[in-house]
């Protein structure tokens, strides 16, 4: 999925140097989320357990902030073209952070087996 | 650095299953940030260029949301003990997301050399 992110022109200067990164972390406000669910079965799959909202990436969170790590493809002025951002058109952008290994990379990790049953 | 995160008791059910993850992504509101800077020299270092706020992880962002990936050490009820969260005491918690490789892991990446000059 290819997506265009339009940064408010007032903030264009904030993009200086962003082309040096291959990946960006996009934070956005899930403005269509109209309720909070504390537990749920991710993607409604039968082979996935019911877990807490903080143990999954479902959108019905107390603060409906979405976060996706994307590949940066191109920038033209204040418009970024990225790969991997699956959001509704018009979703408000909150922040862009550059993917920076000392902050974001995890080497040895553990997560539940059921995440392998989800569709990505 | 070891930090305790206190989740509001109203949201305790949202933590179900979180113990199955080794790493968590913590989102928080940088409530002491009182201005926006569109460009800056990260950590004020002479061997680091002046870059846009979206090309660094400095706090003076249009939306001052902090994000840190931490190692989960222990949970007792609604209190999580984590390693690697360097925030001021009392910083408001926005969200907790479980580190999940299909969403968060990046294999081949590129970032500017100056990030190696920063202190982590």
mmCIF file of C-alpha atoms in Angstrom:
data_model
loop_
_atom_site.group_PDB
_atom_site.id
_atom_site.type_symbol
_atom_site.label_atom_id
_atom_site.label_comp_id
_atom_site.label_asym_id
_atom_site.label_seq_id
_atom_site.Cartn_x
_atom_site.Cartn_y
_atom_site.Cartn_z
ATOM 1 C CA UNK A 1 0.000 0.000 0.000
ATOM 2 C CA UNK A 2 1.365 3.396 -1.053
ATOM 3 C CA UNK A 3 0.211 6.448 0.872
ATOM 4 C CA UNK A 4 0.837 10.166 0.627
ATOM 5 C CA UNK A 5 1.319 12.084 3.869
ATOM 6 C CA UNK A 6 0.721 15.806 3.632
ATOM 7 C CA UNK A 7 2.544 17.748 6.315
ATOM 8 C CA UNK A 8 1.029 21.140 7.101
ATOM 9 C CA UNK A 9 2.986 23.732 5.147
ATOM 10 C CA UNK A 10 3.636 25.629 8.386
ATOM 11 C CA UNK A 11 5.815 22.718 9.469
ATOM 12 C CA UNK A 12 7.749 22.193 6.241
ATOM 13 C CA UNK A 13 11.030 23.245 7.849
ATOM 14 C CA UNK A 14 10.607 20.363 10.269
ATOM 15 C CA UNK A 15 11.251 17.935 7.410
ATOM 16 C CA UNK A 16 14.824 19.087 6.789
ATOM 17 C CA UNK A 17 17.087 16.022 6.715
ATOM 18 C CA UNK A 18 14.276 13.476 6.716
ATOM 19 C CA UNK A 19 15.436 12.110 3.340
ATOM 20 C CA UNK A 20 18.444 10.544 5.066
ATOM 21 C CA UNK A 21 16.215 7.937 6.695
ATOM 22 C CA UNK A 22 14.822 4.863 4.986
ATOM 23 C CA UNK A 23 12.037 4.290 7.525
ATOM 24 C CA UNK A 24 9.721 6.575 9.461
ATOM 25 C CA UNK A 25 7.378 6.013 12.381
ATOM 26 C CA UNK A 26 4.048 7.677 11.738
ATOM 27 C CA UNK A 27 1.745 8.614 14.617
ATOM 28 C CA UNK A 28 -1.844 9.515 13.781
ATOM 29 C CA UNK A 29 -5.159 10.104 15.471
ATOM 30 C CA UNK A 30 -7.747 7.422 14.812
ATOM 31 C CA UNK A 31 -10.525 9.961 14.524
ATOM 32 C CA UNK A 32 -13.200 7.459 13.499
ATOM 33 C CA UNK A 33 -12.789 5.386 16.666
ATOM 34 C CA UNK A 34 -15.916 6.078 18.693
ATOM 35 C CA UNK A 35 -15.523 3.761 21.673
ATOM 36 C CA UNK A 36 -13.022 2.131 23.985
ATOM 37 C CA UNK A 37 -12.776 -1.624 24.308
ATOM 38 C CA UNK A 38 -10.567 -2.883 27.123
ATOM 39 C CA UNK A 39 -10.395 -6.467 25.885
ATOM 40 C CA UNK A 40 -10.936 -8.005 22.492
ATOM 41 C CA UNK A 41 -10.056 -10.826 20.146
ATOM 42 C CA UNK A 42 -7.725 -9.272 17.546
ATOM 43 C CA UNK A 43 -9.112 -9.467 14.012
ATOM 44 C CA UNK A 44 -11.961 -11.538 15.453
ATOM 45 C CA UNK A 45 -10.034 -14.723 14.747
ATOM 46 C CA UNK A 46 -11.065 -17.907 16.521
ATOM 47 C CA UNK A 47 -7.458 -19.000 16.959
ATOM 48 C CA UNK A 48 -6.555 -15.781 18.742
ATOM 49 C CA UNK A 49 -7.334 -15.274 22.439
ATOM 50 C CA UNK A 50 -9.213 -12.366 23.950
ATOM 51 C CA UNK A 51 -6.552 -10.001 25.223
ATOM 52 C CA UNK A 52 -6.307 -6.532 26.706
ATOM 53 C CA UNK A 53 -6.137 -3.518 24.426
ATOM 54 C CA UNK A 54 -2.580 -2.840 25.645
ATOM 55 C CA UNK A 55 -1.565 -6.363 24.593
ATOM 56 C CA UNK A 56 -2.658 -5.883 20.980
ATOM 57 C CA UNK A 57 -2.656 -3.227 18.284
ATOM 58 C CA UNK A 58 -6.401 -2.848 17.830
ATOM 59 C CA UNK A 59 -7.693 0.713 17.437
ATOM 60 C CA UNK A 60 -10.291 0.946 20.238
ATOM 61 C CA UNK A 61 -7.805 2.341 22.739
ATOM 62 C CA UNK A 62 -8.347 4.857 25.558
ATOM 63 C CA UNK A 63 -6.210 7.239 23.499
ATOM 64 C CA UNK A 64 -6.805 6.204 19.878
ATOM 65 C CA UNK A 65 -3.312 6.874 18.607
ATOM 66 C CA UNK A 66 -2.212 4.782 15.658
ATOM 67 C CA UNK A 67 1.442 4.054 15.058
ATOM 68 C CA UNK A 68 2.966 2.483 11.959
ATOM 69 C CA UNK A 69 6.546 2.067 10.848
ATOM 70 C CA UNK A 70 6.726 2.727 7.120
ATOM 71 C CA UNK A 71 9.268 2.752 4.346
ATOM 72 C CA UNK A 72 9.945 6.229 2.972
ATOM 73 C CA UNK A 73 9.751 6.232 -0.809
ATOM 74 C CA UNK A 74 9.857 9.855 -1.891
ATOM 75 C CA UNK A 75 9.499 13.419 -0.683
ATOM 76 C CA UNK A 76 8.342 16.374 -2.716
ATOM 77 C CA UNK A 77 8.295 19.435 -0.505
ATOM 78 C CA UNK A 78 5.893 18.764 2.325
ATOM 79 C CA UNK A 79 4.410 15.617 0.787
ATOM 80 C CA UNK A 80 5.889 12.272 1.769
ATOM 81 C CA UNK A 81 5.138 9.090 -0.135
ATOM 82 C CA UNK A 82 5.430 6.017 2.065
ATOM 83 C CA UNK A 83 4.819 2.289 1.875
ATOM 84 C CA UNK A 84 2.879 0.360 4.495
ATOM 85 C CA UNK A 85 0.527 2.920 6.017
ATOM 86 C CA UNK A 86 -2.975 1.488 6.062
ATOM 87 C CA UNK A 87 -5.200 4.329 7.275
ATOM 88 C CA UNK A 88 -8.383 6.027 6.134
ATOM 89 C CA UNK A 89 -8.005 8.991 3.833
ATOM 90 C CA UNK A 90 -7.963 12.200 5.864
ATOM 91 C CA UNK A 91 -6.704 10.631 9.091
ATOM 92 C CA UNK A 92 -5.048 13.425 11.116
ATOM 93 C CA UNK A 93 -1.269 13.197 11.371
ATOM 94 C CA UNK A 94 0.144 13.638 14.875
ATOM 95 C CA UNK A 95 3.872 13.183 14.460
ATOM 96 C CA UNK A 96 6.637 11.743 12.314
ATOM 97 C CA UNK A 97 9.662 10.224 13.979
ATOM 98 C CA UNK A 98 12.656 8.859 12.093
ATOM 99 C CA UNK A 99 13.315 5.177 12.659
ATOM 100 C CA UNK A 100 16.601 5.204 14.573
ATOM 101 C CA UNK A 101 18.037 1.844 15.686
ATOM 102 C CA UNK A 102 19.380 2.891 19.116
ATOM 103 C CA UNK A 103 15.830 3.906 20.030
ATOM 104 C CA UNK A 104 13.720 1.494 18.037
ATOM 105 C CA UNK A 105 15.557 -1.718 17.227
ATOM 106 C CA UNK A 106 14.975 -4.736 19.450
ATOM 107 C CA UNK A 107 17.277 -7.721 19.138
ATOM 108 C CA UNK A 108 16.030 -10.522 21.327
ATOM 109 C CA UNK A 109 12.352 -10.373 21.886
ATOM 110 C CA UNK A 110 9.415 -12.491 22.923
ATOM 111 C CA UNK A 111 5.782 -12.195 21.930
ATOM 112 C CA UNK A 112 2.809 -14.543 22.063
ATOM 113 C CA UNK A 113 2.384 -17.195 19.372
ATOM 114 C CA UNK A 114 -1.063 -15.927 18.401
ATOM 115 C CA UNK A 115 0.411 -12.860 16.685
ATOM 116 C CA UNK A 116 1.505 -15.280 13.957
ATOM 117 C CA UNK A 117 -2.152 -16.070 13.286
ATOM 118 C CA UNK A 118 -2.976 -12.479 12.332
ATOM 119 C CA UNK A 119 -3.058 -11.036 8.865
ATOM 120 C CA UNK A 120 -0.576 -8.286 8.103
ATOM 121 C CA UNK B 1 17.131 3.123 34.092
ATOM 122 C CA UNK B 2 14.239 1.324 35.789
ATOM 123 C CA UNK B 3 10.823 3.016 35.719
ATOM 124 C CA UNK B 4 7.416 2.182 37.109
ATOM 125 C CA UNK B 5 4.416 2.878 34.876
ATOM 126 C CA UNK B 6 1.108 3.188 36.702
ATOM 127 C CA UNK B 7 -1.860 2.437 34.484
ATOM 128 C CA UNK B 8 -5.129 3.991 35.637
ATOM 129 C CA UNK B 9 -7.033 1.330 37.577
ATOM 130 C CA UNK B 10 -10.033 1.853 35.283
ATOM 131 C CA UNK B 11 -7.955 0.372 32.471
ATOM 132 C CA UNK B 12 -6.501 -2.614 34.337
ATOM 133 C CA UNK B 13 -8.410 -5.085 32.160
ATOM 134 C CA UNK B 14 -6.567 -3.668 29.162
ATOM 135 C CA UNK B 15 -3.354 -5.223 30.454
ATOM 136 C CA UNK B 16 -4.566 -8.806 30.098
ATOM 137 C CA UNK B 17 -1.947 -10.813 28.205
ATOM 138 C CA UNK B 18 0.708 -8.107 28.267
ATOM 139 C CA UNK B 19 3.067 -10.384 30.204
ATOM 140 C CA UNK B 20 3.563 -12.463 27.047
ATOM 141 C CA UNK B 21 5.623 -9.680 25.483
ATOM 142 C CA UNK B 22 9.237 -8.903 26.297
ATOM 143 C CA UNK B 23 9.138 -5.350 24.936
ATOM 144 C CA UNK B 24 6.584 -2.559 24.983
ATOM 145 C CA UNK B 25 6.284 0.728 23.142
ATOM 146 C CA UNK B 26 5.342 3.511 25.516
ATOM 147 C CA UNK B 27 3.670 6.682 24.260
ATOM 148 C CA UNK B 28 3.526 9.655 26.613
ATOM 149 C CA UNK B 29 2.717 13.328 26.588
ATOM 150 C CA UNK B 30 5.720 15.590 27.091
ATOM 151 C CA UNK B 31 3.759 17.957 29.300
ATOM 152 C CA UNK B 32 6.730 20.156 30.205
ATOM 153 C CA UNK B 33 7.463 21.038 26.580
ATOM 154 C CA UNK B 34 6.412 24.656 26.255
ATOM 155 C CA UNK B 35 7.431 25.525 22.714
ATOM 156 C CA UNK B 36 7.822 24.142 19.207
ATOM 157 C CA UNK B 37 11.148 24.206 17.423
ATOM 158 C CA UNK B 38 11.063 23.265 13.755
ATOM 159 C CA UNK B 39 14.818 22.792 13.386
ATOM 160 C CA UNK B 40 17.518 22.077 15.903
ATOM 161 C CA UNK B 41 20.901 20.502 16.495
ATOM 162 C CA UNK B 42 20.152 17.299 18.463
ATOM 163 C CA UNK B 43 21.774 17.260 21.908
ATOM 164 C CA UNK B 44 23.465 20.535 20.934
ATOM 165 C CA UNK B 45 26.466 18.636 19.640
ATOM 166 C CA UNK B 46 28.878 20.383 17.295
ATOM 167 C CA UNK B 47 29.348 17.244 15.199
ATOM 168 C CA UNK B 48 25.616 16.941 14.565
ATOM 169 C CA UNK B 49 23.886 19.028 11.894
ATOM 170 C CA UNK B 50 20.850 21.213 12.384
ATOM 171 C CA UNK B 51 17.902 19.131 11.217
ATOM 172 C CA UNK B 52 14.126 19.311 11.176
ATOM 173 C CA UNK B 53 12.152 18.171 14.202
ATOM 174 C CA UNK B 54 10.709 15.308 12.121
ATOM 175 C CA UNK B 55 14.247 14.123 11.328
ATOM 176 C CA UNK B 56 15.233 13.756 14.978
ATOM 177 C CA UNK B 57 13.758 12.622 18.270
ATOM 178 C CA UNK B 58 13.981 15.898 20.166
ATOM 179 C CA UNK B 59 10.968 16.816 22.304
ATOM 180 C CA UNK B 60 10.002 20.242 20.961
ATOM 181 C CA UNK B 61 7.539 18.843 18.447
ATOM 182 C CA UNK B 62 4.240 20.286 17.194
ATOM 183 C CA UNK B 63 2.549 17.424 19.058
ATOM 184 C CA UNK B 64 4.906 16.674 21.971
ATOM 185 C CA UNK B 65 4.380 12.931 22.044
ATOM 186 C CA UNK B 66 7.270 10.892 23.374
ATOM 187 C CA UNK B 67 7.779 7.307 22.288
ATOM 188 C CA UNK B 68 10.183 4.797 23.776
ATOM 189 C CA UNK B 69 10.599 1.075 23.267
ATOM 190 C CA UNK B 70 11.316 -0.518 26.629
ATOM 191 C CA UNK B 71 12.026 -3.915 28.075
ATOM 192 C CA UNK B 72 9.229 -5.195 30.301
ATOM 193 C CA UNK B 73 10.620 -6.450 33.592
ATOM 194 C CA UNK B 74 7.651 -7.094 35.852
ATOM 195 C CA UNK B 75 3.965 -6.452 36.301
ATOM 196 C CA UNK B 76 2.080 -6.263 39.558
ATOM 197 C CA UNK B 77 -1.555 -5.526 38.846
ATOM 198 C CA UNK B 78 -1.705 -2.198 37.048
ATOM 199 C CA UNK B 79 1.925 -1.286 37.713
ATOM 200 C CA UNK B 80 4.512 -2.143 35.069
ATOM 201 C CA UNK B 81 8.220 -2.030 35.778
ATOM 202 C CA UNK B 82 10.240 -1.359 32.644
ATOM 203 C CA UNK B 83 13.825 -0.701 31.631
ATOM 204 C CA UNK B 84 14.860 2.142 29.360
ATOM 205 C CA UNK B 85 12.190 4.798 29.886
ATOM 206 C CA UNK B 86 13.878 8.121 30.584
ATOM 207 C CA UNK B 87 11.042 10.521 31.429
ATOM 208 C CA UNK B 88 10.230 12.969 34.188
ATOM 209 C CA UNK B 89 8.280 11.616 37.129
ATOM 210 C CA UNK B 90 4.572 12.219 36.593
ATOM 211 C CA UNK B 91 4.701 12.332 32.803
ATOM 212 C CA UNK B 92 1.207 11.450 31.519
ATOM 213 C CA UNK B 93 0.925 8.067 29.854
ATOM 214 C CA UNK B 94 -0.908 8.060 26.509
ATOM 215 C CA UNK B 95 -0.727 4.471 25.346
ATOM 216 C CA UNK B 96 1.085 1.164 25.633
ATOM 217 C CA UNK B 97 1.566 -0.952 22.529
ATOM 218 C CA UNK B 98 3.192 -4.376 22.536
ATOM 219 C CA UNK B 99 6.335 -4.629 20.421
ATOM 220 C CA UNK B 100 5.259 -6.949 17.611
ATOM 221 C CA UNK B 101 7.813 -7.719 14.867
ATOM 222 C CA UNK B 102 5.443 -7.707 11.851
ATOM 223 C CA UNK B 103 4.542 -4.132 12.760
ATOM 224 C CA UNK B 104 7.728 -2.815 14.307
ATOM 225 C CA UNK B 105 10.797 -4.687 13.130
ATOM 226 C CA UNK B 106 12.858 -3.194 10.310
ATOM 227 C CA UNK B 107 15.473 -5.309 8.611
ATOM 228 C CA UNK B 108 17.401 -3.224 6.134
ATOM 229 C CA UNK B 109 17.456 0.397 7.054
ATOM 230 C CA UNK B 110 19.354 3.586 6.441
ATOM 231 C CA UNK B 111 19.829 6.557 8.722
ATOM 232 C CA UNK B 112 22.268 9.462 8.796
ATOM 233 C CA UNK B 113 25.747 8.959 10.250
ATOM 234 C CA UNK B 114 25.289 11.727 12.808
ATOM 235 C CA UNK B 115 22.940 9.596 14.888
ATOM 236 C CA UNK B 116 26.044 7.653 15.916
ATOM 237 C CA UNK B 117 27.406 10.830 17.512
ATOM 238 C CA UNK B 118 24.513 11.081 19.965
ATOM 239 C CA UNK B 119 24.453 9.798 23.497
ATOM 240 C CA UNK B 120 21.931 7.076 24.285
#
